[in-house]
mmCIF file of C-alpha atoms in Angstrom:
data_model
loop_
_atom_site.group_PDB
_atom_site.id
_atom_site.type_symbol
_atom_site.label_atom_id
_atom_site.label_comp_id
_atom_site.label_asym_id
_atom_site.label_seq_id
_atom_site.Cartn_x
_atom_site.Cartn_y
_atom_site.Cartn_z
ATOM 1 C CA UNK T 1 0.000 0.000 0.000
ATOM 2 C CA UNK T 2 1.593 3.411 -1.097
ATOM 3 C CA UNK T 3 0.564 6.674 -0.101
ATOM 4 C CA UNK T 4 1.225 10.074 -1.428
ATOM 5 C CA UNK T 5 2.040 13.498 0.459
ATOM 6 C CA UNK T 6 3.452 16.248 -1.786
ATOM 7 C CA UNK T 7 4.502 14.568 -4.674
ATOM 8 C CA UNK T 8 5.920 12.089 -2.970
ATOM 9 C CA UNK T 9 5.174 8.396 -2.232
ATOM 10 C CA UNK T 10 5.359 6.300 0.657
ATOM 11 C CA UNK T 11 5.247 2.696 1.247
ATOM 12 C CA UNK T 12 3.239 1.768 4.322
ATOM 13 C CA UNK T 13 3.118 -1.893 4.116
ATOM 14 C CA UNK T 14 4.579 -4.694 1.804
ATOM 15 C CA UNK T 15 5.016 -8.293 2.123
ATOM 16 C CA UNK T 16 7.992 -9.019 -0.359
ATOM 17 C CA UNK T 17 9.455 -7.062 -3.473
ATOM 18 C CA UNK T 18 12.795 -6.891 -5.280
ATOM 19 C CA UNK T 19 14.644 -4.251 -7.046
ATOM 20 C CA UNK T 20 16.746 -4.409 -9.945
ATOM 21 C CA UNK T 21 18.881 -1.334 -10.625
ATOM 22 C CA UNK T 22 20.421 -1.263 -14.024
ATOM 23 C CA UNK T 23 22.836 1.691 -14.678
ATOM 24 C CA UNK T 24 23.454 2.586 -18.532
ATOM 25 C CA UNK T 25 26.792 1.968 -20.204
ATOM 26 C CA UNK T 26 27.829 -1.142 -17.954
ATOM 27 C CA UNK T 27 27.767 -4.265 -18.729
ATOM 28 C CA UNK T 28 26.967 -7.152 -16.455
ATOM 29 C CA UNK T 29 30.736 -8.975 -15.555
ATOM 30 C CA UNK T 30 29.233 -11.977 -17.458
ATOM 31 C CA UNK T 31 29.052 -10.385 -20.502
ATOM 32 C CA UNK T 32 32.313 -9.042 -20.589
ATOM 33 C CA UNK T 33 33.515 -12.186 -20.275
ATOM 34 C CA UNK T 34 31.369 -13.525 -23.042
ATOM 35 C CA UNK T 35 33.100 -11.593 -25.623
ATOM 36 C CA UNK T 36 36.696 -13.251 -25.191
ATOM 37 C CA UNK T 37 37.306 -15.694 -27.816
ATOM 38 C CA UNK T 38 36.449 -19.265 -27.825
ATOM 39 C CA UNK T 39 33.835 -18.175 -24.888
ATOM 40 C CA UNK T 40 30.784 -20.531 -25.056
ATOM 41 C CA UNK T 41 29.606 -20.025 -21.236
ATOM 42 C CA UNK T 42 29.738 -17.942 -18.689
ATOM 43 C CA UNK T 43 29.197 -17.281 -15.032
ATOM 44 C CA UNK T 44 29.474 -15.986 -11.848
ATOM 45 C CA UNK T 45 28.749 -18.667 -8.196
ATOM 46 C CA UNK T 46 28.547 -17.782 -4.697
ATOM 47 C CA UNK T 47 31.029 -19.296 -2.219
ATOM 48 C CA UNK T 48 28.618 -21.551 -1.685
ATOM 49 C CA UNK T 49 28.223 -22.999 -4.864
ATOM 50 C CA UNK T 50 24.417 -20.912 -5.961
ATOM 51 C CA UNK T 51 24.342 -19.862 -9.509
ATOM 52 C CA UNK T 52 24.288 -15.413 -9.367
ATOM 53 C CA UNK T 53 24.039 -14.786 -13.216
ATOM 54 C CA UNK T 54 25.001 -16.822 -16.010
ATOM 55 C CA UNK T 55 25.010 -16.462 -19.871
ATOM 56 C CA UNK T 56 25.969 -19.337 -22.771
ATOM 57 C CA UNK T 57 24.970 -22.220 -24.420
ATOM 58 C CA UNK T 58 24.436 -24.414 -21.548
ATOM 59 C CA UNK T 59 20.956 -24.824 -19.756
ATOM 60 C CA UNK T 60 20.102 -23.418 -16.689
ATOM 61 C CA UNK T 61 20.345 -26.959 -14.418
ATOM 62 C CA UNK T 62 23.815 -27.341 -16.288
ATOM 63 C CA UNK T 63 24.895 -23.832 -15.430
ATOM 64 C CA UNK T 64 23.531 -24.446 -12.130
ATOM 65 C CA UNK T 65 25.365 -27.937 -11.559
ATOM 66 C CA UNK T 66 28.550 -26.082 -13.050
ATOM 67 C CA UNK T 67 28.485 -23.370 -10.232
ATOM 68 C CA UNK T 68 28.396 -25.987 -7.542
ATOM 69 C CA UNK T 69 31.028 -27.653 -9.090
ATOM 70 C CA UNK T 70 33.473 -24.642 -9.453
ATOM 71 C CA UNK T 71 32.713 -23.556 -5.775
ATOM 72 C CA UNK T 72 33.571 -26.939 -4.512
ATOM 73 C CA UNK T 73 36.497 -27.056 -6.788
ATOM 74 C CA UNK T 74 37.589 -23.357 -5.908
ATOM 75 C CA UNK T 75 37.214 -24.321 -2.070
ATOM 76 C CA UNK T 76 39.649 -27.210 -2.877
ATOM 77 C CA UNK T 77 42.042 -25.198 -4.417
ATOM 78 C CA UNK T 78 41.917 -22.537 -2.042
ATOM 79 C CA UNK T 79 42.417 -24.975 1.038
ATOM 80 C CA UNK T 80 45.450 -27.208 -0.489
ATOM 81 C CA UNK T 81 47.211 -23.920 -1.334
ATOM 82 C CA UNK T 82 46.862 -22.788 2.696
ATOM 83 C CA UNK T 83 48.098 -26.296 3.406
ATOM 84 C CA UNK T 84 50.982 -26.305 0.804
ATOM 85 C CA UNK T 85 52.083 -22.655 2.089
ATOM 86 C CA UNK T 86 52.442 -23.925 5.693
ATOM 87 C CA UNK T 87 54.167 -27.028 4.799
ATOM 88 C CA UNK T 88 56.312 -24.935 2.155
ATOM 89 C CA UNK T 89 56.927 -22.465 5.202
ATOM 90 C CA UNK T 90 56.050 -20.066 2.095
ATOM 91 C CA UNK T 91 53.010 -17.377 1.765
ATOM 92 C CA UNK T 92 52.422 -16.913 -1.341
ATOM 93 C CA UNK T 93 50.764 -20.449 -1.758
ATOM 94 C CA UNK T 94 48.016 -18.880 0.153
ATOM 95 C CA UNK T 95 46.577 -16.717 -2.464
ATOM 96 C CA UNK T 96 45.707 -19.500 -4.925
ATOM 97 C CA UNK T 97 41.863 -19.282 -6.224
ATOM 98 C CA UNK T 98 41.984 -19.880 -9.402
ATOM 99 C CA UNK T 99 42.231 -22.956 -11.666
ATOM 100 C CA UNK T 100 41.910 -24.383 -15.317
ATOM 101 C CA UNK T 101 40.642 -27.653 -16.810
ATOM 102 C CA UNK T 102 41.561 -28.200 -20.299
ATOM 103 C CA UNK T 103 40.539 -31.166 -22.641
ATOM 104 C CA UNK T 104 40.827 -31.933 -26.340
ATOM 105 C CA UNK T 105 37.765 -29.431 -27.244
ATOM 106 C CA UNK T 106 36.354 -27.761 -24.475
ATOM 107 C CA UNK T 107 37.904 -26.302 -21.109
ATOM 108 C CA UNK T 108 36.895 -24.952 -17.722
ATOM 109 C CA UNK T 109 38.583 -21.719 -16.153
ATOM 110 C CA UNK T 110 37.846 -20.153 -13.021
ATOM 111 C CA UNK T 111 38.987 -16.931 -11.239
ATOM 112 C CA UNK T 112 37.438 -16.726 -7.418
ATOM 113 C CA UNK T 113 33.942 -16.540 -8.473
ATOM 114 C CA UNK T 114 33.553 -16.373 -11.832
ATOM 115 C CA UNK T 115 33.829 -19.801 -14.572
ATOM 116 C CA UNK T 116 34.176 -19.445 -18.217
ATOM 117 C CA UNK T 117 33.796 -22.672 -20.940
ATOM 118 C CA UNK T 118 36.015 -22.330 -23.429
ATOM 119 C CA UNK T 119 36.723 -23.959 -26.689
ATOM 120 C CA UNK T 120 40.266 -24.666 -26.253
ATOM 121 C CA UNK T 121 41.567 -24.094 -29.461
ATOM 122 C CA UNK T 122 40.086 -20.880 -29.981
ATOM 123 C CA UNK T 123 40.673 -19.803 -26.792
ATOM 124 C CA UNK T 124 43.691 -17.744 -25.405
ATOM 125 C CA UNK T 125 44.319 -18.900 -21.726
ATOM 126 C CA UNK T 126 46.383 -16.003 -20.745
ATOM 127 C CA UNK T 127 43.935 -13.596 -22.081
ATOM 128 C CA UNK T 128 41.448 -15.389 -20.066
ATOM 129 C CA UNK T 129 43.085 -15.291 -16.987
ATOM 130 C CA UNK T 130 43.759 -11.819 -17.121
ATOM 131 C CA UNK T 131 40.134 -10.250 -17.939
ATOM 132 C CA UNK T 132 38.389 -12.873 -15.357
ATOM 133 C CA UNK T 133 41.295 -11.341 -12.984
ATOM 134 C CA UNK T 134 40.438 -8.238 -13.707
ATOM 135 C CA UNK T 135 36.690 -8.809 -13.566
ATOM 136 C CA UNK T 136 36.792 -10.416 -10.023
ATOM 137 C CA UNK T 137 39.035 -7.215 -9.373
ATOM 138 C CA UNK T 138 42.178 -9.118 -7.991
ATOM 139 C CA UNK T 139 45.163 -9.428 -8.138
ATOM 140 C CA UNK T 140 46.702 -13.447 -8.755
ATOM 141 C CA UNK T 141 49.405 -14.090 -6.745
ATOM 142 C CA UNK T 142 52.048 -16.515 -8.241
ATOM 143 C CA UNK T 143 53.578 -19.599 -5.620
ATOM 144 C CA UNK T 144 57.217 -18.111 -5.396
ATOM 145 C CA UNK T 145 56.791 -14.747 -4.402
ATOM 146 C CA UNK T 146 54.873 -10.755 -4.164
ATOM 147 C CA UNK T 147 55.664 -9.074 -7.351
ATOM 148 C CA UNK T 148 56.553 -11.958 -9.319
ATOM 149 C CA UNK T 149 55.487 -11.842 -13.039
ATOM 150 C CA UNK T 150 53.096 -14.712 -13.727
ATOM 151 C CA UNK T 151 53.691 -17.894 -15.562
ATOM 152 C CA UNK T 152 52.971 -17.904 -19.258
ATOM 153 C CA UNK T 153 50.207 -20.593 -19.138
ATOM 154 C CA UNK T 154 48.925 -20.290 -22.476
#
């Protein structure tokens, strides 16, 4: 129930809405991603493996089944590299999040929360790695050292 004083409006009682706030000029970090070559999927999971916004070829219960995946995969990652840096009595292993899984034709790449699926032969891993980097808006941090350029993986 709204009600207006003045030109302006007032909500007095609800039971449940949502808003969606699109702001012109930006794309959604999905579709950024989208445009890299050999790009056939893309997406973006919670920590706890939920699907937040997705674009590609694959259905919805596949993207959905791919976010858990990559979250439980990320989680992995992220916990052997803590392990491996204590053992290693070195740091930097702590900063791992990311990881790629390549195959004859298509390939999985993730960056902290976002996945792309890749055709691998059209695809350029490093450029990859550096706009879902970007995208996530950190910085990856190479086993061996801060400042340390990273490995050419491509």
């Amino acid at each position: 129930m709204a009600a207006s004083r003045r030109g302006k409006i007032f909500i007095t009682a609800y039971t449940r809405f949502q808003v969606w706030i699109f702001c012109g000029g930006v794309m959604s970090r999905t579709s950024e991603l989208m445009k890299l070559p050999g790009t056939v999927a893309a997406g973006l999971f919670s920590r706890k493996g939920f699907l937040e916004e997705f674009e590609g070829k694959l259905t919805q219960v596949e993207a959905e089944e791919m976010a858990g995946l990559c979250a439980a995969i990320t989680l992995t990652m992220e916990m052997q590299g803590r392990l491996l840096g204590r053992l290693a009595d070195q740091s930097g292993w702590d900063g791992c999040y990311g990881w790629v899984t390549w195959g004859p034709e298509m390939s999985i790449v993730t960056i902290h929360d976002s996945l792309c699926v890749v055709q691998g032969r059209q695809a350029s891993f490093n450029q990859l790695v550096k706009a879902m980097t970007e995208s996530a808006g950190t910085e990856p941090v190479k086993p061996g050292g801060k400042g340390e350029p990273n490995a050419d993986i491509g």
